[in-house]
Structure formats: C-alpha cells, structure tokens
PDB file of C-alpha atoms and ligand atoms in Angstrom:
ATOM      1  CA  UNK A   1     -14.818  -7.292   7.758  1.00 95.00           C
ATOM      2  CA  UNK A   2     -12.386  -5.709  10.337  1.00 97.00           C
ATOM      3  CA  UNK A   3     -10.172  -2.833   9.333  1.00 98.00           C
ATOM      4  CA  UNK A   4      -7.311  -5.048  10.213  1.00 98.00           C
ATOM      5  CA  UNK A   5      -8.348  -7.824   7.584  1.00 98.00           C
ATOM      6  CA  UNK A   6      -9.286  -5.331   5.150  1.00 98.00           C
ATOM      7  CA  UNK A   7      -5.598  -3.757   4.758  1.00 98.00           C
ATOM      8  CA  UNK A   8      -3.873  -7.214   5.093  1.00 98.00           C
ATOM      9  CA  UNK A   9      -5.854  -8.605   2.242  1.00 98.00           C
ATOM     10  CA  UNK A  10      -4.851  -5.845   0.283  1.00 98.00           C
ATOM     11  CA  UNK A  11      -1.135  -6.114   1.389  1.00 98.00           C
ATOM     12  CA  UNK A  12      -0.946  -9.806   0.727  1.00 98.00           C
ATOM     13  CA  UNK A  13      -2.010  -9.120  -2.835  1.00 97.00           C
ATOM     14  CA  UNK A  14       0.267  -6.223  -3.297  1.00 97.00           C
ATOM     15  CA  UNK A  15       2.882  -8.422  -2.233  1.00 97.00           C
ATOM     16  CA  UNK A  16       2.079 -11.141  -4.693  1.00 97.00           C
ATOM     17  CA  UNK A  17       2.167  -8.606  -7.460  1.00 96.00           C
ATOM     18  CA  UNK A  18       5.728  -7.174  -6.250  1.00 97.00           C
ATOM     19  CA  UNK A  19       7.188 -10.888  -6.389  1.00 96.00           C
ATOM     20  CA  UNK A  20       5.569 -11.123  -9.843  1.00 95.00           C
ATOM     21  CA  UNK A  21       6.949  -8.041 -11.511  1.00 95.00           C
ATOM     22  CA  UNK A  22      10.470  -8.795  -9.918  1.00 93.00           C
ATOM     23  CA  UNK A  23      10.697 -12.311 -11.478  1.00 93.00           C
ATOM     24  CA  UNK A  24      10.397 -10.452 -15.221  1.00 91.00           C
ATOM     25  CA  UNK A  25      12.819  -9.478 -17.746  1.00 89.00           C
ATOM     26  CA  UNK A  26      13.315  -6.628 -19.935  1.00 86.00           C
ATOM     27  CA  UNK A  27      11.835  -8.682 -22.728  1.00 87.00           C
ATOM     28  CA  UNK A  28       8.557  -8.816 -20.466  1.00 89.00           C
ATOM     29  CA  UNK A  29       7.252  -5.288 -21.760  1.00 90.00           C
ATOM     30  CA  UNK A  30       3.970  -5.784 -21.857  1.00 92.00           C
ATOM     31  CA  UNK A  31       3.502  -7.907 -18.047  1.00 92.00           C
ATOM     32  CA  UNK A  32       5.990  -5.047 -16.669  1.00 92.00           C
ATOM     33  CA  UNK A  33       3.602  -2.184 -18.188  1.00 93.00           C
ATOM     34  CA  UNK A  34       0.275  -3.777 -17.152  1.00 95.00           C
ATOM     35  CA  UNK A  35       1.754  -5.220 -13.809  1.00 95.00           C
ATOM     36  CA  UNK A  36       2.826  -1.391 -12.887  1.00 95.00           C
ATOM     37  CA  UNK A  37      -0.136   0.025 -13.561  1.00 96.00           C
ATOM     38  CA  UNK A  38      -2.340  -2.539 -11.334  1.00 96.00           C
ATOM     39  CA  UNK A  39       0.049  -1.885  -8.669  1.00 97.00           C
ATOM     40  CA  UNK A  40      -0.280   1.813  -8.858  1.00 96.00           C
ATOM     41  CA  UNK A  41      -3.761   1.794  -9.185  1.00 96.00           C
ATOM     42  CA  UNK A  42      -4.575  -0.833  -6.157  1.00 96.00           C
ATOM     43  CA  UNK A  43      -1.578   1.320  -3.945  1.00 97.00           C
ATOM     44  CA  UNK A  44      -3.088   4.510  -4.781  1.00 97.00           C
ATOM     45  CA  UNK A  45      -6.544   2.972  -3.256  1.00 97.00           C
ATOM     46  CA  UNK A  46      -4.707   1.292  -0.481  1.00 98.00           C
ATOM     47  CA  UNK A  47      -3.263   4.601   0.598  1.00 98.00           C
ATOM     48  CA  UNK A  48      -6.233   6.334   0.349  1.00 98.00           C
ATOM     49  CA  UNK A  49      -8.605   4.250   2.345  1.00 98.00           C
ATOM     50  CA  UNK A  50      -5.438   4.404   5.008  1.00 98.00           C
ATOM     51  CA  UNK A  51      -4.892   8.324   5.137  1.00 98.00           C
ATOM     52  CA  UNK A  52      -8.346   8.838   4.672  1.00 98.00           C
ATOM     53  CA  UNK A  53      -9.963   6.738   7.230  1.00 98.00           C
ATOM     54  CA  UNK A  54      -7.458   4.403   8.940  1.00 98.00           C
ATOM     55  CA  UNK A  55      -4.399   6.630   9.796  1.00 98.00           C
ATOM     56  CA  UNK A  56      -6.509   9.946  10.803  1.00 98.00           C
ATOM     57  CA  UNK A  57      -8.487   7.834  13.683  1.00 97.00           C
ATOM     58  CA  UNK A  58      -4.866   5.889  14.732  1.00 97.00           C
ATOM     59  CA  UNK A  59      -3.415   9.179  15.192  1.00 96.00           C
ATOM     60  CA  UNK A  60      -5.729  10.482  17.850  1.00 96.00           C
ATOM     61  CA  UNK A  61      -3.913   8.226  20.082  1.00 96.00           C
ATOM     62  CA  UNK A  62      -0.780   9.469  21.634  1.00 95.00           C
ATOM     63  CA  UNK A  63       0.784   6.371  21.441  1.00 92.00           C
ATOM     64  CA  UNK A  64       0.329   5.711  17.876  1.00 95.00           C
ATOM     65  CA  UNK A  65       1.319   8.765  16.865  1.00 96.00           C
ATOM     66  CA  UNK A  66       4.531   8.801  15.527  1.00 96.00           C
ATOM     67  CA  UNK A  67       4.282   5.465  13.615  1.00 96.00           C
ATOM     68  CA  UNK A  68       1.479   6.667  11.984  1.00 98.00           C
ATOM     69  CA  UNK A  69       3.303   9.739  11.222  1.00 97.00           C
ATOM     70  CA  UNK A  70       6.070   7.694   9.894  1.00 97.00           C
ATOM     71  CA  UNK A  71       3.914   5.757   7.399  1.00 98.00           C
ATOM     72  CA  UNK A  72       2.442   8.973   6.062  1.00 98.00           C
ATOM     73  CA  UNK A  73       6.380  10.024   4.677  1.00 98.00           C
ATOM     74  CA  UNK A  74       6.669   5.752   3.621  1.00 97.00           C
ATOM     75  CA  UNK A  75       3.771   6.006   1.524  1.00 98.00           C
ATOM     76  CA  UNK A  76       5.396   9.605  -0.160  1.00 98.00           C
ATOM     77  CA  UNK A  77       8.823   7.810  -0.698  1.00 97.00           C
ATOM     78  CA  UNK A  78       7.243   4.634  -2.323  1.00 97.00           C
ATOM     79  CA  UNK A  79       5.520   6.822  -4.495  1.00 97.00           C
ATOM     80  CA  UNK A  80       8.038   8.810  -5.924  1.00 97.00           C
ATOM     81  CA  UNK A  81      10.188   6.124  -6.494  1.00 97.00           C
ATOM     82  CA  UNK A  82       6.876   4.612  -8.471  1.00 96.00           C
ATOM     83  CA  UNK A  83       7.052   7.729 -10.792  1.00 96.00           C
ATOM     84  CA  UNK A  84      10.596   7.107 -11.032  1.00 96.00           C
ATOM     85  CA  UNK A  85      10.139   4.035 -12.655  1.00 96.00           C
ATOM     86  CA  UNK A  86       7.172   4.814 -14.525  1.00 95.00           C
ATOM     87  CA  UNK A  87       9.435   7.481 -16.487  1.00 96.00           C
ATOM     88  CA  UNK A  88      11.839   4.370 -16.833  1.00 95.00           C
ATOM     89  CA  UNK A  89      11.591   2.566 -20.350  1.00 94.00           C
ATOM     90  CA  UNK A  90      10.251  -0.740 -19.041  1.00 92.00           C
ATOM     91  CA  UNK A  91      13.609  -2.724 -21.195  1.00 90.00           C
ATOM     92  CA  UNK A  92      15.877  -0.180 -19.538  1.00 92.00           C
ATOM     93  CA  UNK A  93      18.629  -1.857 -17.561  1.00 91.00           C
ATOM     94  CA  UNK A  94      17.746   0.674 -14.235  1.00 95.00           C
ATOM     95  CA  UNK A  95      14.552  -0.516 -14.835  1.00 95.00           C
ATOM     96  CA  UNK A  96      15.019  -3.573 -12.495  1.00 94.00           C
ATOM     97  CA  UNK A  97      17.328  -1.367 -10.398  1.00 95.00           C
ATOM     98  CA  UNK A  98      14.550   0.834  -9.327  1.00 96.00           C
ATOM     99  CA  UNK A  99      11.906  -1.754  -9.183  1.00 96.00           C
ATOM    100  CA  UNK A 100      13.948  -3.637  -6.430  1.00 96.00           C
ATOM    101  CA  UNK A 101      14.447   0.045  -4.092  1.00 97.00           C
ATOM    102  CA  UNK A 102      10.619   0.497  -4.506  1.00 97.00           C
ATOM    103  CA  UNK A 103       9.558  -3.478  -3.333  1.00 98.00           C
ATOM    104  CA  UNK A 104      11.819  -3.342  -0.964  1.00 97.00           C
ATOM    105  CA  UNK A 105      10.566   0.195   0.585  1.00 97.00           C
ATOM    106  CA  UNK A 106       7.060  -1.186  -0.045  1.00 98.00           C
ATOM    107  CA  UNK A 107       7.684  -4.063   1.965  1.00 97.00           C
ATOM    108  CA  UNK A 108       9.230  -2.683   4.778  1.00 97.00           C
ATOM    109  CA  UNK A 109       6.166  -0.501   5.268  1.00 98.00           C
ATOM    110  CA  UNK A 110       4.165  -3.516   5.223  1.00 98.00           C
ATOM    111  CA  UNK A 111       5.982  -5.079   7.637  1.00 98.00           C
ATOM    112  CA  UNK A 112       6.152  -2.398   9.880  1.00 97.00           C
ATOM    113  CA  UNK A 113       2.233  -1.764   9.702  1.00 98.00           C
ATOM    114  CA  UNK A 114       1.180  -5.075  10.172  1.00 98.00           C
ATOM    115  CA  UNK A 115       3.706  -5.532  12.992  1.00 97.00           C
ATOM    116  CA  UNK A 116       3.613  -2.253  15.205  1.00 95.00           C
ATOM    117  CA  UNK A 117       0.803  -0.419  13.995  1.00 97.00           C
ATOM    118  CA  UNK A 118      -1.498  -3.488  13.943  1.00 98.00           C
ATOM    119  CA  UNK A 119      -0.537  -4.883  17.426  1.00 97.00           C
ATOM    120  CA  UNK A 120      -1.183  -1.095  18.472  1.00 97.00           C
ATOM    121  CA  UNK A 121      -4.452  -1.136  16.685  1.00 97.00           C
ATOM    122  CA  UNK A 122      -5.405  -4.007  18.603  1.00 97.00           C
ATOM    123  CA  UNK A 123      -4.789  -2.904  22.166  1.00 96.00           C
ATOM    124  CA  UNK A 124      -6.570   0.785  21.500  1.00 97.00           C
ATOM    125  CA  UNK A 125      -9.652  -0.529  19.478  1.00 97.00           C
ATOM    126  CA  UNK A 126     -12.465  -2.827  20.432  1.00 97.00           C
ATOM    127  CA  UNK A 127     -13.355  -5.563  17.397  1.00 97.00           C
ATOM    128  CA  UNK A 128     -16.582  -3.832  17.356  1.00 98.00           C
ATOM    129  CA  UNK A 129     -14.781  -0.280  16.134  1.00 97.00           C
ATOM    130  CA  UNK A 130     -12.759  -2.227  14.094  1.00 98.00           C
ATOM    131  CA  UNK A 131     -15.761  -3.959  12.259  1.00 98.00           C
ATOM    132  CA  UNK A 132     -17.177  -0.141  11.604  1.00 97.00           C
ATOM    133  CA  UNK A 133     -13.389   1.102   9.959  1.00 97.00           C
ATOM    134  CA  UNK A 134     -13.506  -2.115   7.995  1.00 98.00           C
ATOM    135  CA  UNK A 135     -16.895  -1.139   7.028  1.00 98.00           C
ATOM    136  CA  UNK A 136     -15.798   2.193   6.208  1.00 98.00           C
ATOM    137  CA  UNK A 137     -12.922   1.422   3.936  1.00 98.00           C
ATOM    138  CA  UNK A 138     -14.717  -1.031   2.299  1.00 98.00           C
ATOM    139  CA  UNK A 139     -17.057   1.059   1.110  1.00 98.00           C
ATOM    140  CA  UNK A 140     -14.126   4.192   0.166  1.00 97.00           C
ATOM    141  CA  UNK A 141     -12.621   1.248  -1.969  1.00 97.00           C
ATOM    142  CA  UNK A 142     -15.555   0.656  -4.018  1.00 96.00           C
ATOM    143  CA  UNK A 143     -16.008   4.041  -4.604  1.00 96.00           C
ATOM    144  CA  UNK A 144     -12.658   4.531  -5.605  1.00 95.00           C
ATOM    145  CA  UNK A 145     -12.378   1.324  -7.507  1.00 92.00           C
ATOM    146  CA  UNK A 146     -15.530   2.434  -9.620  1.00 90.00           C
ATOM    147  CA  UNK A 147     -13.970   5.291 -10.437  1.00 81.00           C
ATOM    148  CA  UNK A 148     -10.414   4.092 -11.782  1.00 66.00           C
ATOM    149  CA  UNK A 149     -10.365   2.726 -15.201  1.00 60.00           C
ATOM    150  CA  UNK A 150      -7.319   0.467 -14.380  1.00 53.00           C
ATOM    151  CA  UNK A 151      -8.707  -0.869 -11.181  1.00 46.00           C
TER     152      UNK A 151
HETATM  153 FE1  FE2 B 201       0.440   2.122   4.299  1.00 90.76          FE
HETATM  154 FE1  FE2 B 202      -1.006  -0.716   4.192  1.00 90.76          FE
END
C-alpha cells in the first residue's frame, strides 16, 4: 500500500471517531472514556509512523519543508489539548468545550496534510518510493500496535 493510502486510511477513521465522541453527552461516560482512549492510542501511532518515517524523508525537500515543519508543532498542540481533556471528568460541562478545540485542531491538520503536503508528496515521489514508505509504516504500525494494550 502507498504511504499516501496508508495515512488517509488512518485519517478517515480518526475522523469517524471524532464525529462519534462529539455526538455524546455527559451521561455517555463510559463511550467518552473508551472512545478517548482509542483515539489516543491510534493518534499516538499515527504520529509516530509520520515523524518517524513519513515527515523525516518529506523534509529533505526544500520545498516541503516548512509544512512539514508546521505539522510537527500541529501534532504537539493536538496533544496537549488531548491531556487537557483527559484530566477533564468525562460529565464535566468543559468537557465538550475542549473536545470541540481538539477535533477541530485535529481536523485542520488533516486537511492541511492531505491537501498540501499530499499534492507535494506526489510531485517529489515516484509511486514506486511511495509503495516502499507505505511498506515501511505499515510495518512501524504493527509493531507499535502489538505493543499497546489499548490498540
Ligand atoms: Fe499528522
Ligand atoms: Fe496524518
């Protein structure tokens, strides 16, 4: 699978999961508690197989540079908004609040990567180097998977 596929499969279900957890109330402790910790455990694997293997070999090129460094500081903010709310009682009214500030955040990165960064991607890489990051990822996220209980 190409690197591109890879991270948009992974976004796409990220983004079903944000849509989930925004539809639920305070009264939905227990789908809020398990829903946040699938989402921090497939995000922490997302980022990783990006700032492991994706981002470093983007960044080599001039021109994707700066967008790359740019997604390095989005992935930072999402997350400590993500502790934010974990510290959050999930029936607390800010609860919600902070929830919304993360998806949105999340999303915008997502849009911004699969916009810019991929259409970059595509003009510096062949499909046959993208096959071998794909390949590469693939193979960090089953390492990583294994190793996370909540995964
Ligand atoms: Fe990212
Ligand atoms: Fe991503």
């Amino acid at each position: 699978m190409d690197a591109l596929t890879v991270l948009k499969k992974d976004h796409d279900k990220v983004r079903t999961l944000l849509s989930e957890l925004e539809e639920t109330t305070e009264r939905a402790i227990k789908t809020r508690q398990e829903g946040l910790a699938r989402l921090k455990s497939d995000l922490a694997i997302h980022e990783q197989i990006e700032e492991r293997i994706f981002y470093p070999k983007l960044k080599e090129h001039a021109e994707s540079r700066a967008i790359v460094l740019e997604a390095y500081e989005e992935h930072d903010v999402v997350n400590t908004i993500l502790r934010e709310i974990e510290q959050t009682p999930v029936e607390d009214e800010t609860w919600a609040a902070k929830f919304k500030v993360m998806k949105e955040n999340l999303e915008h990165h997502i849009e911004e990567e699969e916009g810019e960064m991929f259409d970059t991607t595509r003009e510096l890489f062949e499909p046959s180097a993208l096959e071998e990051l794909g390949e590469q990822m693939m193979a960090l996220k089953e390492r990583l998977q294994t190793r996370s209980p909540a995964a």
